[in-house]
Structures are given as C-alpha cells and as structure tokens.
Amino acid sequence: MYSGSCLCGDIKFEIKGPITHIVHCHCSECRKAQGSAFATNGIIKLSDFKILSGEEKLTAYESTPGQIKYFCQICGSPIISKTESKPNQVRIRLGTITSDITERPMAHIFTTSKANWEEINGDLPQYESYEPGR
Ligand SMILES: [Zn+2]
Ligand SMILES: [Zn+2]
C-alpha cells in the first residue's frame, strides 16, 4: 500500500497494488507537463487507485485525443493520467507518492526527444520511443 498527495496536500490518494512499467520519459509532452528534464511514470490498475480526499480539486486536461491528465487545480501537481484505449489502468507520476516504493525504474524512453541540455547518466537501458513490449 502506497500513499501520496499533491503539493498543497488537498488531494490525497492511496495505491493498493504494485506499480509496473516505471520509466523516465523524456518526450516533449512529459517535459512540458512536468516542467523538468523528464517525468517518471508508472502504471497501476485503476481498481488499485483510490482518492481519499480532495477529489473535487481534480481538474482535467486532454493533452492528446484520448489521453486525459488529471491535476490539482490549486497547486498544479499532476496526479494521474488515463488513456481511453486502456480503461483499466492509470498512469501515475512517481514524484507524488509519499511512501518509499519497492519497484524501480526500468528504462529511459523517448530519449531522442530529450532536452539538448540534459545528459542521461546511469546504467538503465535507453530507448528512442516506448520500451519494448509496450
Ligand atoms: Zn494540490
Ligand atoms: Zn512522455
């Protein structure tokens, strides 16, 4: 069980199951959405995700057709995103999780879109688009 919240703390949530497919995504959308060099995203089951408080503070933005990002309208923290074609899962930004997690990132993806000022370090595999098997 993991718990998390947005920056202002109005939205609190918990995750009952494992987090899979954790990647550092360097695509231009994630960089804009995050305001940083990359976003660290993981996949969880929709049924494992529960908002404990502040659900009314969530607002949504359809960044590309069929993909909706939900964020706190007070502080702007990105909480989850949903993809219409995959209704049983949600994508979570790992930085909003407060608990220590046991899973680990598996790759850097969309490295061809990375910011020109960023240097990717470390031993994780790097892929030009999605990681194999997605
Ligand atoms: Zn907030
Ligand atoms: Zn991305």
Short mmCIF file of N, CA and C in Angstrom, two decimals, residues 19-83:
data_model
loop_
_atom_site.label_atom_id
_atom_site.label_comp_id
_atom_site.label_asym_id
_atom_site.label_seq_id
_atom_site.Cartn_x
_atom_site.Cartn_y
_atom_site.Cartn_z
N ILE A 19 3.25 -1.16 -8.72
CA ILE A 19 3.45 -0.18 -9.79
C ILE A 19 4.33 -0.85 -10.84
N THR A 20 3.87 -0.87 -12.08
CA THR A 20 4.63 -1.54 -13.14
C THR A 20 5.08 -0.54 -14.20
N HIS A 21 5.97 -1.01 -15.09
CA HIS A 21 6.41 -0.20 -16.24
C HIS A 21 6.91 1.17 -15.83
N ILE A 22 7.73 1.25 -14.82
CA ILE A 22 8.24 2.56 -14.38
C ILE A 22 9.34 3.01 -15.33
N VAL A 23 9.13 4.16 -15.93
CA VAL A 23 10.12 4.68 -16.90
C VAL A 23 10.33 6.18 -16.67
N HIS A 24 11.52 6.61 -17.05
CA HIS A 24 11.79 8.04 -17.13
C HIS A 24 11.49 8.45 -18.57
N CYS A 25 10.44 9.24 -18.76
CA CYS A 25 10.05 9.62 -20.12
C CYS A 25 10.55 11.02 -20.44
N HIS A 26 11.32 11.10 -21.52
CA HIS A 26 11.95 12.37 -21.91
C HIS A 26 11.19 13.04 -23.06
N CYS A 27 9.98 12.58 -23.38
CA CYS A 27 9.25 13.17 -24.51
C CYS A 27 8.89 14.62 -24.20
N SER A 28 8.62 15.38 -25.27
CA SER A 28 8.40 16.82 -25.08
C SER A 28 7.14 17.09 -24.26
N GLU A 29 6.13 16.22 -24.37
CA GLU A 29 4.91 16.42 -23.59
C GLU A 29 5.16 16.25 -22.09
N CYS A 30 5.88 15.19 -21.75
CA CYS A 30 6.18 14.97 -20.33
C CYS A 30 7.04 16.11 -19.78
N ARG A 31 7.96 16.59 -20.62
CA ARG A 31 8.81 17.68 -20.14
C ARG A 31 7.98 18.93 -19.87
N LYS A 32 7.04 19.24 -20.78
CA LYS A 32 6.17 20.40 -20.56
C LYS A 32 5.28 20.19 -19.33
N ALA A 33 4.66 19.00 -19.26
CA ALA A 33 3.72 18.73 -18.17
C ALA A 33 4.40 18.81 -16.81
N GLN A 34 5.68 18.46 -16.80
CA GLN A 34 6.40 18.36 -15.56
C GLN A 34 7.23 19.60 -15.26
N GLY A 35 7.58 20.33 -16.33
CA GLY A 35 8.47 21.48 -16.16
C GLY A 35 9.88 21.09 -15.82
N SER A 36 10.27 19.88 -16.26
CA SER A 36 11.62 19.40 -15.92
C SER A 36 12.16 18.54 -17.05
N ALA A 37 13.34 17.97 -16.85
CA ALA A 37 14.00 17.24 -17.92
C ALA A 37 13.24 15.99 -18.35
N PHE A 38 12.55 15.37 -17.42
CA PHE A 38 11.78 14.15 -17.75
C PHE A 38 10.73 13.92 -16.69
N ALA A 39 9.80 13.02 -16.98
CA ALA A 39 8.80 12.61 -15.99
C ALA A 39 9.04 11.14 -15.68
N THR A 40 8.88 10.76 -14.43
CA THR A 40 8.98 9.36 -14.06
C THR A 40 7.57 8.84 -13.83
N ASN A 41 7.15 7.96 -14.73
CA ASN A 41 5.77 7.48 -14.76
C ASN A 41 5.72 5.98 -14.49
N GLY A 42 4.66 5.55 -13.85
CA GLY A 42 4.41 4.12 -13.67
C GLY A 42 2.96 3.83 -13.95
N ILE A 43 2.66 2.55 -14.14
CA ILE A 43 1.30 2.11 -14.43
C ILE A 43 0.75 1.37 -13.21
N ILE A 44 -0.48 1.68 -12.87
CA ILE A 44 -1.18 0.93 -11.83
C ILE A 44 -2.56 0.56 -12.34
N LYS A 45 -3.16 -0.44 -11.67
CA LYS A 45 -4.53 -0.81 -12.04
C LYS A 45 -5.48 0.25 -11.52
N LEU A 46 -6.47 0.59 -12.34
CA LEU A 46 -7.48 1.56 -11.90
C LEU A 46 -8.12 1.11 -10.59
N SER A 47 -8.35 -0.21 -10.45
CA SER A 47 -9.02 -0.71 -9.25
C SER A 47 -8.11 -0.62 -8.01
N ASP A 48 -6.82 -0.39 -8.21
CA ASP A 48 -5.89 -0.25 -7.07
C ASP A 48 -5.74 1.19 -6.62
N PHE A 49 -6.37 2.12 -7.34
CA PHE A 49 -6.18 3.54 -7.06
C PHE A 49 -7.41 4.11 -6.37
N LYS A 50 -7.17 4.80 -5.24
CA LYS A 50 -8.30 5.36 -4.51
C LYS A 50 -7.96 6.76 -4.04
N ILE A 51 -8.85 7.71 -4.33
CA ILE A 51 -8.66 9.07 -3.83
C ILE A 51 -9.31 9.16 -2.45
N LEU A 52 -8.53 9.58 -1.47
CA LEU A 52 -9.01 9.63 -0.09
C LEU A 52 -9.63 10.97 0.23
N SER A 53 -9.09 12.04 -0.34
CA SER A 53 -9.67 13.36 -0.10
C SER A 53 -9.32 14.29 -1.25
N GLY A 54 -10.14 15.32 -1.42
CA GLY A 54 -9.85 16.37 -2.39
C GLY A 54 -10.21 16.05 -3.81
N GLU A 55 -11.03 15.02 -4.04
CA GLU A 55 -11.36 14.65 -5.41
C GLU A 55 -11.95 15.83 -6.20
N GLU A 56 -12.68 16.70 -5.49
CA GLU A 56 -13.31 17.86 -6.16
C GLU A 56 -12.29 18.89 -6.62
N LYS A 57 -11.05 18.75 -6.15
CA LYS A 57 -9.99 19.68 -6.59
C LYS A 57 -9.30 19.20 -7.86
N LEU A 58 -9.62 17.98 -8.29
CA LEU A 58 -9.00 17.45 -9.51
C LEU A 58 -9.60 18.13 -10.72
N THR A 59 -8.77 18.55 -11.62
CA THR A 59 -9.26 19.07 -12.88
C THR A 59 -8.53 18.33 -14.00
N ALA A 60 -9.09 18.38 -15.20
CA ALA A 60 -8.59 17.51 -16.25
C ALA A 60 -8.23 18.30 -17.49
N TYR A 61 -7.28 17.76 -18.23
CA TYR A 61 -6.86 18.35 -19.49
C TYR A 61 -6.56 17.23 -20.48
N GLU A 62 -7.20 17.29 -21.63
CA GLU A 62 -6.97 16.27 -22.65
C GLU A 62 -5.78 16.70 -23.49
N SER A 63 -4.61 16.15 -23.17
CA SER A 63 -3.37 16.62 -23.79
C SER A 63 -3.24 16.14 -25.23
N THR A 64 -3.65 14.91 -25.49
CA THR A 64 -3.78 14.43 -26.86
C THR A 64 -5.11 13.67 -26.89
N PRO A 65 -5.75 13.57 -28.06
CA PRO A 65 -7.06 12.91 -28.09
C PRO A 65 -7.03 11.55 -27.42
N GLY A 66 -7.92 11.35 -26.47
CA GLY A 66 -8.00 10.07 -25.78
C GLY A 66 -7.09 9.95 -24.58
N GLN A 67 -6.26 10.96 -24.35
CA GLN A 67 -5.39 10.90 -23.17
C GLN A 67 -5.64 12.11 -22.26
N ILE A 68 -6.11 11.82 -21.06
CA ILE A 68 -6.54 12.88 -20.16
C ILE A 68 -5.66 12.92 -18.92
N LYS A 69 -5.11 14.09 -18.65
CA LYS A 69 -4.27 14.28 -17.48
C LYS A 69 -5.09 14.95 -16.39
N TYR A 70 -5.00 14.42 -15.18
CA TYR A 70 -5.73 14.97 -14.04
C TYR A 70 -4.73 15.61 -13.08
N PHE A 71 -5.00 16.84 -12.71
CA PHE A 71 -4.07 17.55 -11.83
C PHE A 71 -4.82 18.39 -10.82
N CYS A 72 -4.11 18.81 -9.77
CA CYS A 72 -4.74 19.61 -8.72
C CYS A 72 -4.91 21.04 -9.21
N GLN A 73 -6.14 21.55 -9.10
CA GLN A 73 -6.41 22.90 -9.61
C GLN A 73 -5.86 23.97 -8.67
N ILE A 74 -5.45 23.60 -7.47
CA ILE A 74 -4.86 24.59 -6.55
C ILE A 74 -3.35 24.69 -6.79
N CYS A 75 -2.66 23.56 -6.74
CA CYS A 75 -1.18 23.61 -6.77
C CYS A 75 -0.59 23.10 -8.09
N GLY A 76 -1.40 22.48 -8.93
CA GLY A 76 -0.92 22.05 -10.24
C GLY A 76 -0.22 20.70 -10.27
N SER A 77 -0.11 20.01 -9.14
CA SER A 77 0.56 18.70 -9.17
C SER A 77 -0.17 17.74 -10.10
N PRO A 78 0.58 17.04 -10.97
CA PRO A 78 -0.05 16.03 -11.82
C PRO A 78 -0.32 14.78 -10.99
N ILE A 79 -1.56 14.32 -10.96
CA ILE A 79 -1.89 13.17 -10.10
C ILE A 79 -1.93 11.88 -10.92
N ILE A 80 -2.80 11.83 -11.93
CA ILE A 80 -2.86 10.62 -12.77
C ILE A 80 -3.15 11.04 -14.21
N SER A 81 -2.94 10.11 -15.12
CA SER A 81 -3.50 10.29 -16.45
C SER A 81 -4.15 8.98 -16.88
N LYS A 82 -5.17 9.15 -17.73
CA LYS A 82 -5.92 7.99 -18.22
C LYS A 82 -5.90 8.00 -19.74
N THR A 83 -5.83 6.80 -20.29
CA THR A 83 -5.88 6.64 -21.73
C THR A 83 -7.15 5.88 -22.07
#
